[in-house]
PDB file of C-alpha atoms (C1' of nucleotides) in Angstrom:
ATOM      1  CA  MET A 252     -31.867  -7.189 -14.906  1.00  0.00           C
ATOM      2  CA  GLN A 253     -30.716  -4.144 -13.845  1.00  0.00           C
ATOM      3  CA  SER A 254     -27.393  -2.999 -15.694  1.00  0.00           C
ATOM      4  CA  PRO A 255     -25.529   0.472 -14.823  1.00  0.00           C
ATOM      5  CA  ILE A 256     -26.418   1.522 -18.237  1.00  0.00           C
ATOM      6  CA  ALA A 257     -30.156   0.983 -18.030  1.00  0.00           C
ATOM      7  CA  ILE A 258     -30.033   2.481 -14.549  1.00  0.00           C
ATOM      8  CA  LEU A 259     -28.362   6.222 -15.835  1.00  0.00           C
ATOM      9  CA  GLN A 260     -30.941   6.300 -18.739  1.00  0.00           C
ATOM     10  CA  SER A 261     -33.986   5.755 -16.857  1.00  0.00           C
ATOM     11  CA  HIS A 262     -32.645   8.510 -14.657  1.00  0.00           C
ATOM     12  CA  LYS A 263     -32.021  10.605 -17.593  1.00  0.00           C
ATOM     13  CA  LEU A 264     -28.158  10.953 -16.583  1.00  0.00           C
ATOM     14  CA  ARG A 265     -25.393  11.013 -19.328  1.00  0.00           C
ATOM     15  CA  ILE A 266     -23.468   7.677 -19.292  1.00  0.00           C
ATOM     16  CA  THR A 267     -19.730   7.988 -18.313  1.00  0.00           C
ATOM     17  CA  ASP A 268     -17.237   5.748 -17.116  1.00  0.00           C
ATOM     18  CA  CYS A 269     -17.124   6.906 -13.524  1.00  0.00           C
ATOM     19  CA  ARG A 270     -20.884   6.641 -13.139  1.00  0.00           C
ATOM     20  CA  LEU A 271     -20.804   3.127 -14.514  1.00  0.00           C
ATOM     21  CA  GLU A 272     -18.303   1.968 -12.513  1.00  0.00           C
ATOM     22  CA  ILE A 273     -19.994   3.463  -9.316  1.00  0.00           C
ATOM     23  CA  ILE A 274     -23.327   1.767 -10.287  1.00  0.00           C
ATOM     24  CA  GLN A 275     -21.764  -1.538 -10.945  1.00  0.00           C
ATOM     25  CA  GLU A 276     -19.631  -1.532  -7.637  1.00  0.00           C
ATOM     26  CA  PHE A 277     -23.049  -0.880  -6.007  1.00  0.00           C
ATOM     27  CA  LEU A 278     -24.558  -3.747  -7.805  1.00  0.00           C
ATOM     28  CA  ASP A 279     -22.060  -6.048  -7.164  1.00  0.00           C
ATOM     29  CA  LYS A 280     -21.264  -5.478  -3.582  1.00  0.00           C
ATOM     30  CA  ASN A 281     -25.244  -4.706  -2.497  1.00  0.00           C
ATOM     31  CA  ILE A 282     -23.788  -3.226   0.563  1.00  0.00           C
ATOM     32  CA  ALA A 283     -23.608   0.615   1.365  1.00  0.00           C
ATOM     33  CA  LEU A 284     -20.556   2.240   0.375  1.00  0.00           C
ATOM     34  CA  SER A 285     -18.756   5.441   1.172  1.00  0.00           C
ATOM     35  CA  HIS A 286     -17.004   7.616  -1.039  1.00  0.00           C
ATOM     36  CA  SER A 287     -13.615   6.337   0.087  1.00  0.00           C
ATOM     37  CA  ASP A 288     -14.729   2.744  -0.073  1.00  0.00           C
ATOM     38  CA  LEU A 289     -15.439   3.661  -3.840  1.00  0.00           C
ATOM     39  CA  GLU A 290     -12.291   5.210  -4.319  1.00  0.00           C
ATOM     40  CA  GLU A 291     -10.404   2.368  -3.341  1.00  0.00           C
ATOM     41  CA  THR A 292     -12.129  -0.164  -5.359  1.00  0.00           C
ATOM     42  CA  LEU A 293     -13.019   1.264  -8.481  1.00  0.00           C
ATOM     43  CA  LYS A 294     -10.838  -0.442 -10.903  1.00  0.00           C
ATOM     44  CA  GLN A 295     -10.166   2.503 -12.721  1.00  0.00           C
ATOM     45  CA  GLN A 296      -8.815   5.621 -11.253  1.00  0.00           C
ATOM     46  CA  PHE A 297     -11.039   8.806 -11.076  1.00  0.00           C
ATOM     47  CA  ASP A 298     -10.181  11.884  -9.531  1.00  0.00           C
ATOM     48  CA  ARG A 299     -11.652  12.001  -6.000  1.00  0.00           C
ATOM     49  CA  VAL A 300     -13.778  15.103  -7.030  1.00  0.00           C
ATOM     50  CA  THR A 301     -15.685  13.211  -9.897  1.00  0.00           C
ATOM     51  CA  ILE A 302     -16.381  10.702  -7.502  1.00  0.00           C
ATOM     52  CA  TYR A 303     -17.977  13.171  -5.079  1.00  0.00           C
ATOM     53  CA  ARG A 304     -20.114  14.940  -7.831  1.00  0.00           C
ATOM     54  CA  SER A 305     -21.078  11.445  -9.221  1.00  0.00           C
ATOM     55  CA  LEU A 306     -22.553  10.568  -5.783  1.00  0.00           C
ATOM     56  CA  LYS A 307     -24.179  13.974  -5.426  1.00  0.00           C
ATOM     57  CA  THR A 308     -26.008  13.741  -8.696  1.00  0.00           C
ATOM     58  CA  PHE A 309     -27.321  10.388  -7.742  1.00  0.00           C
ATOM     59  CA  LEU A 310     -28.583  11.467  -4.910  1.00  0.00           C
ATOM     60  CA  ASP A 311     -30.086  14.506  -6.452  1.00  0.00           C
ATOM     61  CA  LYS A 312     -31.734  12.154  -8.915  1.00  0.00           C
ATOM     62  CA  ASP A 313     -33.032   9.683  -6.266  1.00  0.00           C
ATOM     63  CA  LEU A 314     -30.748   7.021  -7.574  1.00  0.00           C
ATOM     64  CA  ILE A 315     -29.240   6.394  -4.289  1.00  0.00           C
ATOM     65  CA  HIS A 316     -29.849   7.245  -0.870  1.00  0.00           C
ATOM     66  CA  LYS A 317     -27.820   7.902   2.201  1.00  0.00           C
ATOM     67  CA  VAL A 318     -27.561   5.217   4.755  1.00  0.00           C
ATOM     68  CA  LEU A 319     -27.051   6.213   8.418  1.00  0.00           C
ATOM     69  CA  ASP A 320     -23.768   5.311   9.965  1.00  0.00           C
ATOM     70  CA  ASP A 321     -22.622   5.842  13.436  1.00  0.00           C
ATOM     71  CA  SER A 322     -18.785   5.877  12.157  1.00  0.00           C
ATOM     72  CA  GLY A 323     -19.078   9.289  10.766  1.00  0.00           C
ATOM     73  CA  ALA A 324     -18.488   8.278   7.383  1.00  0.00           C
ATOM     74  CA  THR A 325     -21.059   9.039   4.761  1.00  0.00           C
ATOM     75  CA  LYS A 326     -22.632   5.814   3.021  1.00  0.00           C
ATOM     76  CA  TYR A 327     -24.938   5.322   0.211  1.00  0.00           C
ATOM     77  CA  ALA A 328     -26.807   2.410  -1.192  1.00  0.00           C
ATOM     78  CA  LEU A 329     -28.940   1.952  -4.579  1.00  0.00           C
ATOM     79  CA  CYS A 330     -32.590   3.015  -4.017  1.00  0.00           C
ATOM     80  CA  SER A 331     -35.428   0.765  -4.727  1.00  0.00           C
ATOM     81  CA  HIS A 332     -33.302  -2.089  -6.252  1.00  0.00           C
ATOM     82  CA  GLY A 333     -36.592  -3.485  -7.981  1.00  0.00           C
ATOM     83  CA  GLU A 334     -38.462  -1.462 -10.678  1.00  0.00           C
ATOM     84  CA  THR A 335     -40.357   0.944  -8.720  1.00  0.00           C
ATOM     85  CA  VAL A 336     -38.714   4.203  -8.471  1.00  0.00           C
ATOM     86  CA  HIS A 337     -41.812   6.315  -7.820  1.00  0.00           C
ATOM     87  CA  ASP A 338     -42.891   4.271  -5.216  1.00  0.00           C
ATOM     88  CA  HIS A 339     -40.260   5.915  -3.135  1.00  0.00           C
ATOM     89  CA  SER A 340     -39.820   3.646   0.146  1.00  0.00           C
ATOM     90  CA  HIS A 341     -39.310   6.455   2.466  1.00  0.00           C
ATOM     91  CA  GLU A 342     -38.179   3.724   5.078  1.00  0.00           C
ATOM     92  CA  HIS A 343     -34.958   2.181   5.319  1.00  0.00           C
ATOM     93  CA  VAL A 344     -33.869  -0.600   7.311  1.00  0.00           C
ATOM     94  CA  HIS A 345     -30.380  -1.346   7.566  1.00  0.00           C
ATOM     95  CA  PHE A 346     -27.891  -3.713   9.642  1.00  0.00           C
ATOM     96  CA  LYS A 347     -24.485  -2.650  10.167  1.00  0.00           C
ATOM     97  CA  CYS A 348     -22.172  -5.422  11.404  1.00  0.00           C
ATOM     98  CA  GLU A 349     -19.638  -4.177  14.099  1.00  0.00           C
ATOM     99  CA  THR A 350     -17.051  -6.828  13.291  1.00  0.00           C
ATOM    100  CA  CYS A 351     -16.748  -6.216   9.563  1.00  0.00           C
ATOM    101  CA  GLY A 352     -18.037  -2.682   9.329  1.00  0.00           C
ATOM    102  CA  GLU A 353     -20.618  -3.756   6.449  1.00  0.00           C
ATOM    103  CA  THR A 354     -24.086  -2.072   6.266  1.00  0.00           C
ATOM    104  CA  THR A 355     -26.733  -4.197   4.492  1.00  0.00           C
ATOM    105  CA  CYS A 356     -30.197  -3.462   3.290  1.00  0.00           C
ATOM    106  CA  LEU A 357     -32.754  -5.617   5.243  1.00  0.00           C
ATOM    107  CA  GLU A 358     -35.505  -5.790   2.497  1.00  0.00           C
ATOM    108  CA  ASP A 359     -38.128  -7.661   3.993  1.00  0.00           C
ATOM    109  CA  ILE A 360     -38.269  -6.060   7.432  1.00  0.00           C
ATOM    110  CA  THR A 361     -41.283  -3.173   7.352  1.00  0.00           C
ATOM    111  CA  LEU A 362     -41.174  -0.766  10.341  1.00  0.00           C
ATOM    112  CA  PRO A 363     -44.123  -0.574  12.825  1.00  0.00           C
ATOM    113  CA  GLN A 364     -46.163   2.891  12.875  1.00  0.00           C
ATOM    114  CA  VAL A 365     -44.506   5.005  15.445  1.00  0.00           C
ATOM    115  CA  LYS A 366     -46.910   7.472  16.782  1.00  0.00           C
ATOM    116  CA  LEU A 367     -45.417  10.902  17.341  1.00  0.00           C
ATOM    117  CA  PRO A 368     -46.045  13.587  20.011  1.00  0.00           C
ATOM    118  CA  ALA A 369     -48.768  15.587  18.800  1.00  0.00           C
ATOM    119  CA  GLY A 370     -47.252  18.379  16.397  1.00  0.00           C
ATOM    120  CA  PHE A 371     -44.662  16.275  14.745  1.00  0.00           C
ATOM    121  CA  GLU A 372     -45.102  15.401  11.096  1.00  0.00           C
ATOM    122  CA  LYS A 373     -43.289  12.104   9.987  1.00  0.00           C
ATOM    123  CA  LYS A 374     -41.746  12.156   6.700  1.00  0.00           C
ATOM    124  CA  GLU A 375     -39.003   9.554   6.791  1.00  0.00           C
ATOM    125  CA  MET A 376     -38.030   6.615   8.953  1.00  0.00           C
ATOM    126  CA  SER A 377     -34.737   4.822   9.165  1.00  0.00           C
ATOM    127  CA  LEU A 378     -33.939   2.091  11.277  1.00  0.00           C
ATOM    128  CA  LEU A 379     -30.210   1.023  11.586  1.00  0.00           C
ATOM    129  CA  VAL A 380     -29.691  -2.074  13.620  1.00  0.00           C
ATOM    130  CA  GLN A 381     -25.895  -3.174  14.865  1.00  0.00           C
ATOM    131  CA  GLY A 382     -24.608  -5.929  15.826  1.00  0.00           C
ATOM    132  CA  VAL A 383     -23.062  -9.108  14.292  1.00  0.00           C
ATOM    133  CA  CYS A 384     -23.600 -10.441  10.683  1.00  0.00           C
ATOM    134  CA  GLU A 385     -23.811 -14.147   9.960  1.00  0.00           C
ATOM    135  CA  LYS A 386     -20.398 -13.754   7.856  1.00  0.00           C
ATOM    136  CA  CYS A 387     -18.811 -12.772  11.025  1.00  0.00           C
ATOM    137  CA  HIS A 388     -20.125 -15.249  13.453  1.00  0.00           C
TER     138      HIS A 388
ATOM    139  CA  MET B 194     -31.349  16.610  40.106  1.00  0.00           C
ATOM    140  CA  GLN B 195     -28.693  15.855  37.370  1.00  0.00           C
ATOM    141  CA  SER B 196     -25.746  18.546  38.011  1.00  0.00           C
ATOM    142  CA  PRO B 197     -22.757  18.416  35.722  1.00  0.00           C
ATOM    143  CA  ILE B 198     -20.292  17.816  38.656  1.00  0.00           C
ATOM    144  CA  ALA B 199     -22.496  14.971  39.622  1.00  0.00           C
ATOM    145  CA  ILE B 200     -22.441  13.474  36.183  1.00  0.00           C
ATOM    146  CA  LEU B 201     -18.745  13.893  36.045  1.00  0.00           C
ATOM    147  CA  GLN B 202     -17.866  12.114  39.380  1.00  0.00           C
ATOM    148  CA  SER B 203     -20.264   9.245  38.809  1.00  0.00           C
ATOM    149  CA  HIS B 204     -18.247   8.300  35.618  1.00  0.00           C
ATOM    150  CA  LYS B 205     -14.906   8.936  37.617  1.00  0.00           C
ATOM    151  CA  LEU B 206     -13.843  12.116  35.467  1.00  0.00           C
ATOM    152  CA  ARG B 207     -11.782  14.797  36.481  1.00  0.00           C
ATOM    153  CA  ILE B 208     -13.774  18.140  36.940  1.00  0.00           C
ATOM    154  CA  THR B 209     -12.833  20.686  34.403  1.00  0.00           C
ATOM    155  CA  ASP B 210     -14.479  23.707  33.022  1.00  0.00           C
ATOM    156  CA  CYS B 211     -14.781  22.737  29.809  1.00  0.00           C
ATOM    157  CA  ARG B 212     -16.299  19.615  30.551  1.00  0.00           C
ATOM    158  CA  LEU B 213     -18.981  21.262  32.931  1.00  0.00           C
ATOM    159  CA  GLU B 214     -19.941  23.436  30.375  1.00  0.00           C
ATOM    160  CA  ILE B 215     -20.461  20.504  27.429  1.00  0.00           C
ATOM    161  CA  ILE B 216     -22.463  18.691  29.905  1.00  0.00           C
ATOM    162  CA  GLN B 217     -24.512  21.947  31.187  1.00  0.00           C
ATOM    163  CA  GLU B 218     -25.010  22.510  27.256  1.00  0.00           C
ATOM    164  CA  PHE B 219     -26.546  19.135  26.849  1.00  0.00           C
ATOM    165  CA  LEU B 220     -28.421  19.598  29.816  1.00  0.00           C
ATOM    166  CA  ASP B 221     -30.019  23.115  28.961  1.00  0.00           C
ATOM    167  CA  LYS B 222     -30.691  22.287  25.311  1.00  0.00           C
ATOM    168  CA  ASN B 223     -31.994  18.591  25.483  1.00  0.00           C
ATOM    169  CA  ILE B 224     -31.279  18.167  21.624  1.00  0.00           C
ATOM    170  CA  ALA B 225     -28.327  16.492  20.041  1.00  0.00           C
ATOM    171  CA  LEU B 226     -25.302  18.693  19.567  1.00  0.00           C
ATOM    172  CA  SER B 227     -22.319  18.369  17.407  1.00  0.00           C
ATOM    173  CA  HIS B 228     -18.903  19.253  18.030  1.00  0.00           C
ATOM    174  CA  SER B 229     -19.131  22.459  16.014  1.00  0.00           C
ATOM    175  CA  ASP B 230     -22.595  23.235  18.237  1.00  0.00           C
ATOM    176  CA  LEU B 231     -20.717  23.314  21.101  1.00  0.00           C
ATOM    177  CA  GLU B 232     -17.949  25.204  19.852  1.00  0.00           C
ATOM    178  CA  GLU B 233     -20.165  27.969  18.990  1.00  0.00           C
ATOM    179  CA  THR B 234     -22.241  27.981  21.935  1.00  0.00           C
ATOM    180  CA  LEU B 235     -19.990  27.319  24.842  1.00  0.00           C
ATOM    181  CA  LYS B 236     -20.094  30.576  27.016  1.00  0.00           C
ATOM    182  CA  GLN B 237     -16.356  30.165  27.785  1.00  0.00           C
ATOM    183  CA  GLN B 238     -13.772  29.689  24.851  1.00  0.00           C
ATOM    184  CA  PHE B 239     -12.069  26.536  24.689  1.00  0.00           C
ATOM    185  CA  ASP B 240      -9.776  25.020  22.230  1.00  0.00           C
ATOM    186  CA  ARG B 241     -11.037  23.000  19.404  1.00  0.00           C
ATOM    187  CA  VAL B 242      -9.322  20.147  20.728  1.00  0.00           C
ATOM    188  CA  THR B 243     -10.178  20.185  23.928  1.00  0.00           C
ATOM    189  CA  ILE B 244     -13.853  19.865  23.032  1.00  0.00           C
ATOM    190  CA  TYR B 245     -13.093  17.094  20.750  1.00  0.00           C
ATOM    191  CA  ARG B 246     -11.063  15.026  23.301  1.00  0.00           C
ATOM    192  CA  SER B 247     -13.787  15.757  25.995  1.00  0.00           C
ATOM    193  CA  LEU B 248     -16.547  14.419  23.690  1.00  0.00           C
ATOM    194  CA  LYS B 249     -14.431  11.350  22.941  1.00  0.00           C
ATOM    195  CA  THR B 250     -13.705  10.780  26.667  1.00  0.00           C
ATOM    196  CA  PHE B 251     -17.485  10.883  27.193  1.00  0.00           C
ATOM    197  CA  LEU B 252     -18.195   8.516  24.552  1.00  0.00           C
ATOM    198  CA  ASP B 253     -15.555   6.211  25.938  1.00  0.00           C
ATOM    199  CA  LYS B 254     -17.163   6.093  29.475  1.00  0.00           C
ATOM    200  CA  ASP B 255     -20.841   5.932  28.282  1.00  0.00           C
ATOM    201  CA  LEU B 256     -21.711   9.200  29.268  1.00  0.00           C
ATOM    202  CA  ILE B 257     -22.865  10.318  25.861  1.00  0.00           C
ATOM    203  CA  HIS B 258     -23.979   8.435  22.736  1.00  0.00           C
ATOM    204  CA  LYS B 259     -23.775   9.326  19.017  1.00  0.00           C
ATOM    205  CA  VAL B 260     -26.819  10.194  17.525  1.00  0.00           C
ATOM    206  CA  LEU B 261     -27.376   9.326  13.980  1.00  0.00           C
ATOM    207  CA  ASP B 262     -27.567  12.164  11.150  1.00  0.00           C
ATOM    208  CA  ASP B 263     -28.132  12.066   7.718  1.00  0.00           C
ATOM    209  CA  SER B 264     -26.299  15.546   7.075  1.00  0.00           C
ATOM    210  CA  GLY B 265     -22.684  13.982   7.903  1.00  0.00           C
ATOM    211  CA  ALA B 266     -22.340  15.634  11.181  1.00  0.00           C
ATOM    212  CA  THR B 267     -21.590  13.706  13.990  1.00  0.00           C
ATOM    213  CA  LYS B 268     -24.011  14.553  16.751  1.00  0.00           C
ATOM    214  CA  TYR B 269     -24.248  13.301  20.568  1.00  0.00           C
ATOM    215  CA  ALA B 270     -26.364  13.239  23.228  1.00  0.00           C
ATOM    216  CA  LEU B 271     -26.476  12.225  27.156  1.00  0.00           C
ATOM    217  CA  CYS B 272     -27.319   8.889  27.888  1.00  0.00           C
ATOM    218  CA  SER B 273     -29.956   7.831  30.337  1.00  0.00           C
ATOM    219  CA  HIS B 274     -31.159  11.233  31.106  1.00  0.00           C
ATOM    220  CA  GLY B 275     -32.892   9.316  34.236  1.00  0.00           C
ATOM    221  CA  GLU B 276     -31.262   7.411  36.443  1.00  0.00           C
ATOM    222  CA  THR B 277     -32.024   4.141  34.875  1.00  0.00           C
ATOM    223  CA  VAL B 278     -28.753   2.858  32.938  1.00  0.00           C
ATOM    224  CA  HIS B 279     -30.272  -0.537  32.203  1.00  0.00           C
ATOM    225  CA  ASP B 280     -30.972  -2.311  28.953  1.00  0.00           C
ATOM    226  CA  HIS B 281     -32.739   0.501  27.482  1.00  0.00           C
ATOM    227  CA  SER B 282     -29.659   2.356  26.643  1.00  0.00           C
ATOM    228  CA  HIS B 283     -29.597   0.041  23.630  1.00  0.00           C
ATOM    229  CA  GLU B 284     -32.409   1.239  21.727  1.00  0.00           C
ATOM    230  CA  HIS B 285     -32.212   5.244  20.632  1.00  0.00           C
ATOM    231  CA  VAL B 286     -35.350   6.728  19.046  1.00  0.00           C
ATOM    232  CA  HIS B 287     -34.725  10.171  17.640  1.00  0.00           C
ATOM    233  CA  PHE B 288     -36.506  12.835  15.853  1.00  0.00           C
ATOM    234  CA  LYS B 289     -34.912  15.346  13.271  1.00  0.00           C
ATOM    235  CA  CYS B 290     -36.749  18.151  11.922  1.00  0.00           C
ATOM    236  CA  GLU B 291     -35.630  19.097   8.408  1.00  0.00           C
ATOM    237  CA  THR B 292     -36.879  22.617   9.028  1.00  0.00           C
ATOM    238  CA  CYS B 293     -34.588  23.741  12.076  1.00  0.00           C
ATOM    239  CA  GLY B 294     -32.263  20.720  12.129  1.00  0.00           C
ATOM    240  CA  GLU B 295     -32.765  19.883  15.792  1.00  0.00           C
ATOM    241  CA  THR B 296     -32.442  16.386  16.600  1.00  0.00           C
ATOM    242  CA  THR B 297     -34.560  15.548  19.815  1.00  0.00           C
ATOM    243  CA  CYS B 298     -34.861  12.098  21.782  1.00  0.00           C
ATOM    244  CA  LEU B 299     -38.177  10.432  21.693  1.00  0.00           C
ATOM    245  CA  GLU B 300     -38.328   8.953  25.181  1.00  0.00           C
ATOM    246  CA  ASP B 301     -41.810   7.333  25.607  1.00  0.00           C
ATOM    247  CA  ILE B 302     -41.555   5.496  21.977  1.00  0.00           C
ATOM    248  CA  THR B 303     -40.478   1.798  22.197  1.00  0.00           C
ATOM    249  CA  LEU B 304     -39.279  -0.058  19.251  1.00  0.00           C
ATOM    250  CA  PRO B 305     -40.956  -3.172  18.076  1.00  0.00           C
ATOM    251  CA  GLN B 306     -39.233  -6.514  17.877  1.00  0.00           C
ATOM    252  CA  VAL B 307     -37.598  -6.759  14.520  1.00  0.00           C
ATOM    253  CA  LYS B 308     -36.892 -10.467  13.510  1.00  0.00           C
ATOM    254  CA  LEU B 309     -33.376 -10.680  11.673  1.00  0.00           C
ATOM    255  CA  PRO B 310     -32.614 -12.777   9.030  1.00  0.00           C
ATOM    256  CA  ALA B 311     -30.825 -16.107  10.531  1.00  0.00           C
ATOM    257  CA  GLY B 312     -27.185 -15.525  11.746  1.00  0.00           C
ATOM    258  CA  PHE B 313     -27.770 -11.923  12.564  1.00  0.00           C
ATOM    259  CA  GLU B 314     -27.114 -11.173  16.067  1.00  0.00           C
ATOM    260  CA  LYS B 315     -28.601  -7.876  17.148  1.00  0.00           C
ATOM    261  CA  LYS B 316     -26.891  -5.725  19.884  1.00  0.00           C
ATOM    262  CA  GLU B 317     -28.331  -1.872  19.063  1.00  0.00           C
ATOM    263  CA  MET B 318     -30.888  -0.562  17.437  1.00  0.00           C
ATOM    264  CA  SER B 319     -31.469   3.211  16.485  1.00  0.00           C
ATOM    265  CA  LEU B 320     -34.507   4.539  14.766  1.00  0.00           C
ATOM    266  CA  LEU B 321     -34.394   8.176  13.128  1.00  0.00           C
ATOM    267  CA  VAL B 322     -37.681   9.790  12.195  1.00  0.00           C
ATOM    268  CA  GLN B 323     -37.459  12.819  10.233  1.00  0.00           C
ATOM    269  CA  GLY B 324     -39.929  15.353   9.585  1.00  0.00           C
ATOM    270  CA  VAL B 325     -41.334  18.597  10.743  1.00  0.00           C
ATOM    271  CA  CYS B 326     -41.362  19.470  14.475  1.00  0.00           C
ATOM    272  CA  GLU B 327     -43.811  21.026  16.570  1.00  0.00           C
ATOM    273  CA  LYS B 328     -42.064  24.552  16.694  1.00  0.00           C
ATOM    274  CA  CYS B 329     -41.639  24.532  12.994  1.00  0.00           C
ATOM    275  CA  HIS B 330     -45.096  23.730  12.147  1.00  0.00           C
TER     276      HIS B 330
ATOM    277  C1'  DG C 168       3.968  14.676  43.616  1.00  0.00           C
ATOM    278  C1'  DT C 169       1.673  12.054  39.943  1.00  0.00           C
ATOM    279  C1'  DT C 170      -1.689  11.932  37.075  1.00  0.00           C
ATOM    280  C1'  DT C 171      -4.734  13.649  33.714  1.00  0.00           C
ATOM    281  C1'  DA C 172      -6.427  17.661  30.863  1.00  0.00           C
ATOM    282  C1'  DT C 173      -5.447  21.415  28.028  1.00  0.00           C
ATOM    283  C1'  DG C 174      -3.719  24.716  24.540  1.00  0.00           C
ATOM    284  C1'  DC C 175      -0.911  25.355  20.449  1.00  0.00           C
ATOM    285  C1'  DA C 176       0.994  23.763  16.195  1.00  0.00           C
ATOM    286  C1'  DA C 177       0.808  20.821  12.653  1.00  0.00           C
ATOM    287  C1'  DA C 178      -0.715  16.957   9.976  1.00  0.00           C
ATOM    288  C1'  DT C 179      -4.469  14.427   7.885  1.00  0.00           C
ATOM    289  C1'  DT C 180      -8.702  13.563   5.888  1.00  0.00           C
ATOM    290  C1'  DC C 181     -13.158  14.764   4.251  1.00  0.00           C
ATOM    291  C1'  DT C 182     -15.581  17.846   1.144  1.00  0.00           C
ATOM    292  C1'  DT C 183     -16.667  21.586  -1.853  1.00  0.00           C
ATOM    293  C1'  DT C 184     -15.605  25.261  -5.463  1.00  0.00           C
ATOM    294  C1'  DG C 185     -13.801  27.310 -10.001  1.00  0.00           C
ATOM    295  C1'  DC C 186     -12.478  26.942 -14.446  1.00  0.00           C
ATOM    296  C1'  DA C 187     -10.618  24.906 -18.544  1.00  0.00           C
ATOM    297  C1'  DA C 188     -10.355  20.433 -21.239  1.00  0.00           C
ATOM    298  C1'  DT C 189     -13.061  16.636 -22.481  1.00  0.00           C
ATOM    299  C1'  DA C 190     -16.427  13.823 -23.333  1.00  0.00           C
ATOM    300  C1'  DC C 191     -21.682  12.931 -24.311  1.00  0.00           C
ATOM    301  C1'  DT C 192     -25.872  13.429 -26.997  1.00  0.00           C
TER     302       DT C 192
ATOM    303  C1'  DA D   7     -22.922  22.245 -31.916  1.00  0.00           C
ATOM    304  C1'  DG D   8     -24.344  22.482 -27.315  1.00  0.00           C
ATOM    305  C1'  DT D   9     -24.288  20.930 -22.937  1.00  0.00           C
ATOM    306  C1'  DA D  10     -22.891  18.105 -19.173  1.00  0.00           C
ATOM    307  C1'  DT D  11     -18.718  15.745 -16.739  1.00  0.00           C
ATOM    308  C1'  DT D  12     -14.072  15.543 -15.833  1.00  0.00           C
ATOM    309  C1'  DG D  13      -9.600  16.460 -13.961  1.00  0.00           C
ATOM    310  C1'  DC D  14      -6.733  19.704 -11.865  1.00  0.00           C
ATOM    311  C1'  DA D  15      -5.466  22.971  -8.264  1.00  0.00           C
ATOM    312  C1'  DA D  16      -6.571  24.886  -4.566  1.00  0.00           C
ATOM    313  C1'  DA D  17      -9.477  26.336  -0.780  1.00  0.00           C
ATOM    314  C1'  DG D  18     -12.125  25.265   3.462  1.00  0.00           C
ATOM    315  C1'  DA D  19     -14.183  22.057   7.308  1.00  0.00           C
ATOM    316  C1'  DA D  20     -13.419  18.264  10.340  1.00  0.00           C
ATOM    317  C1'  DT D  21     -10.687  15.181  12.962  1.00  0.00           C
ATOM    318  C1'  DT D  22      -6.366  13.807  14.869  1.00  0.00           C
ATOM    319  C1'  DT D  23      -1.910  13.605  16.828  1.00  0.00           C
ATOM    320  C1'  DG D  24       2.399  15.169  19.516  1.00  0.00           C
ATOM    321  C1'  DC D  25       4.375  17.944  23.007  1.00  0.00           C
ATOM    322  C1'  DA D  26       4.997  21.148  26.646  1.00  0.00           C
ATOM    323  C1'  DT D  27       2.373  23.785  30.006  1.00  0.00           C
ATOM    324  C1'  DA D  28      -1.090  23.766  33.350  1.00  0.00           C
ATOM    325  C1'  DA D  29      -4.443  22.095  36.423  1.00  0.00           C
ATOM    326  C1'  DA D  30      -6.997  18.251  38.988  1.00  0.00           C
ATOM    327  C1'  DC D  31      -6.788  14.991  42.697  1.00  0.00           C
TER     328       DC D  31
END
DNA sequence: GTTTATGCAAATTCTTTGCAATACT
DNA sequence: AGTATTGCAAAGAATTTGCATAAAC
């Protein structure tokens, strides 16, 4: 299905060890990851800066997106697990477990229309639900 | 209505200049503020650390809450502007303007019920809408 | 008078930048 | 070969901690 190499190629990015491992980690874990999460878990040891720059590049190329988090940590997740890259789901729904701290994407949930006050233009919506996940019950 | 002194007293907190000014700033601006926002705008010059600790104390006492932000900055807003301190506090709806960067609370909007997958327990929900506010149009 | 908050110094963590060396296409 | 990425050093934010002084109750 989705291989790290294919993902990089489809975003016209050069294939490097660091990038491959980061993407692999996102695919494996399937939860939102922060820079320090990656720094700790990547098998190979990469420079902190390299990981920062990889994340920035991925953000710029819409390969990952930021996931809201209340802890102050900046977390990221892969965009559109499926194939539709252009579809640009500007709606993000995530669940963060207060016990284990893991943030997962709730794929199936669609956000209702929100009617904003006059003069406000909506471009993007993110819903973060916090509670306890099934693993921690 | 809501005076900084009354707010501190009702939360059983000592009344100090720094705390009063921080609360006054939240009341005046009525937008989510970060530590550095406060550091820049408070009339009196307080130590960075004092502001950090005031915010932490306010968080602990549920006088303020964190407001989600994609920029990495940790922002805060007063809890329950009105008097109703009951259940509504567990739903936050905010609008962040991509142009001016200001985050405002959308009081009137109520979040729809979200049905989580089995095993997930919901405790809190935060919706962040991003776009352009009326001032920036 | 006791308790709590403040200011200062300093330590940590988080993130960015410049530059030469290296790897990718 | 030419361009982009990496690693290293170092700078700059953001946040936390310890301790003596000062302020609040």
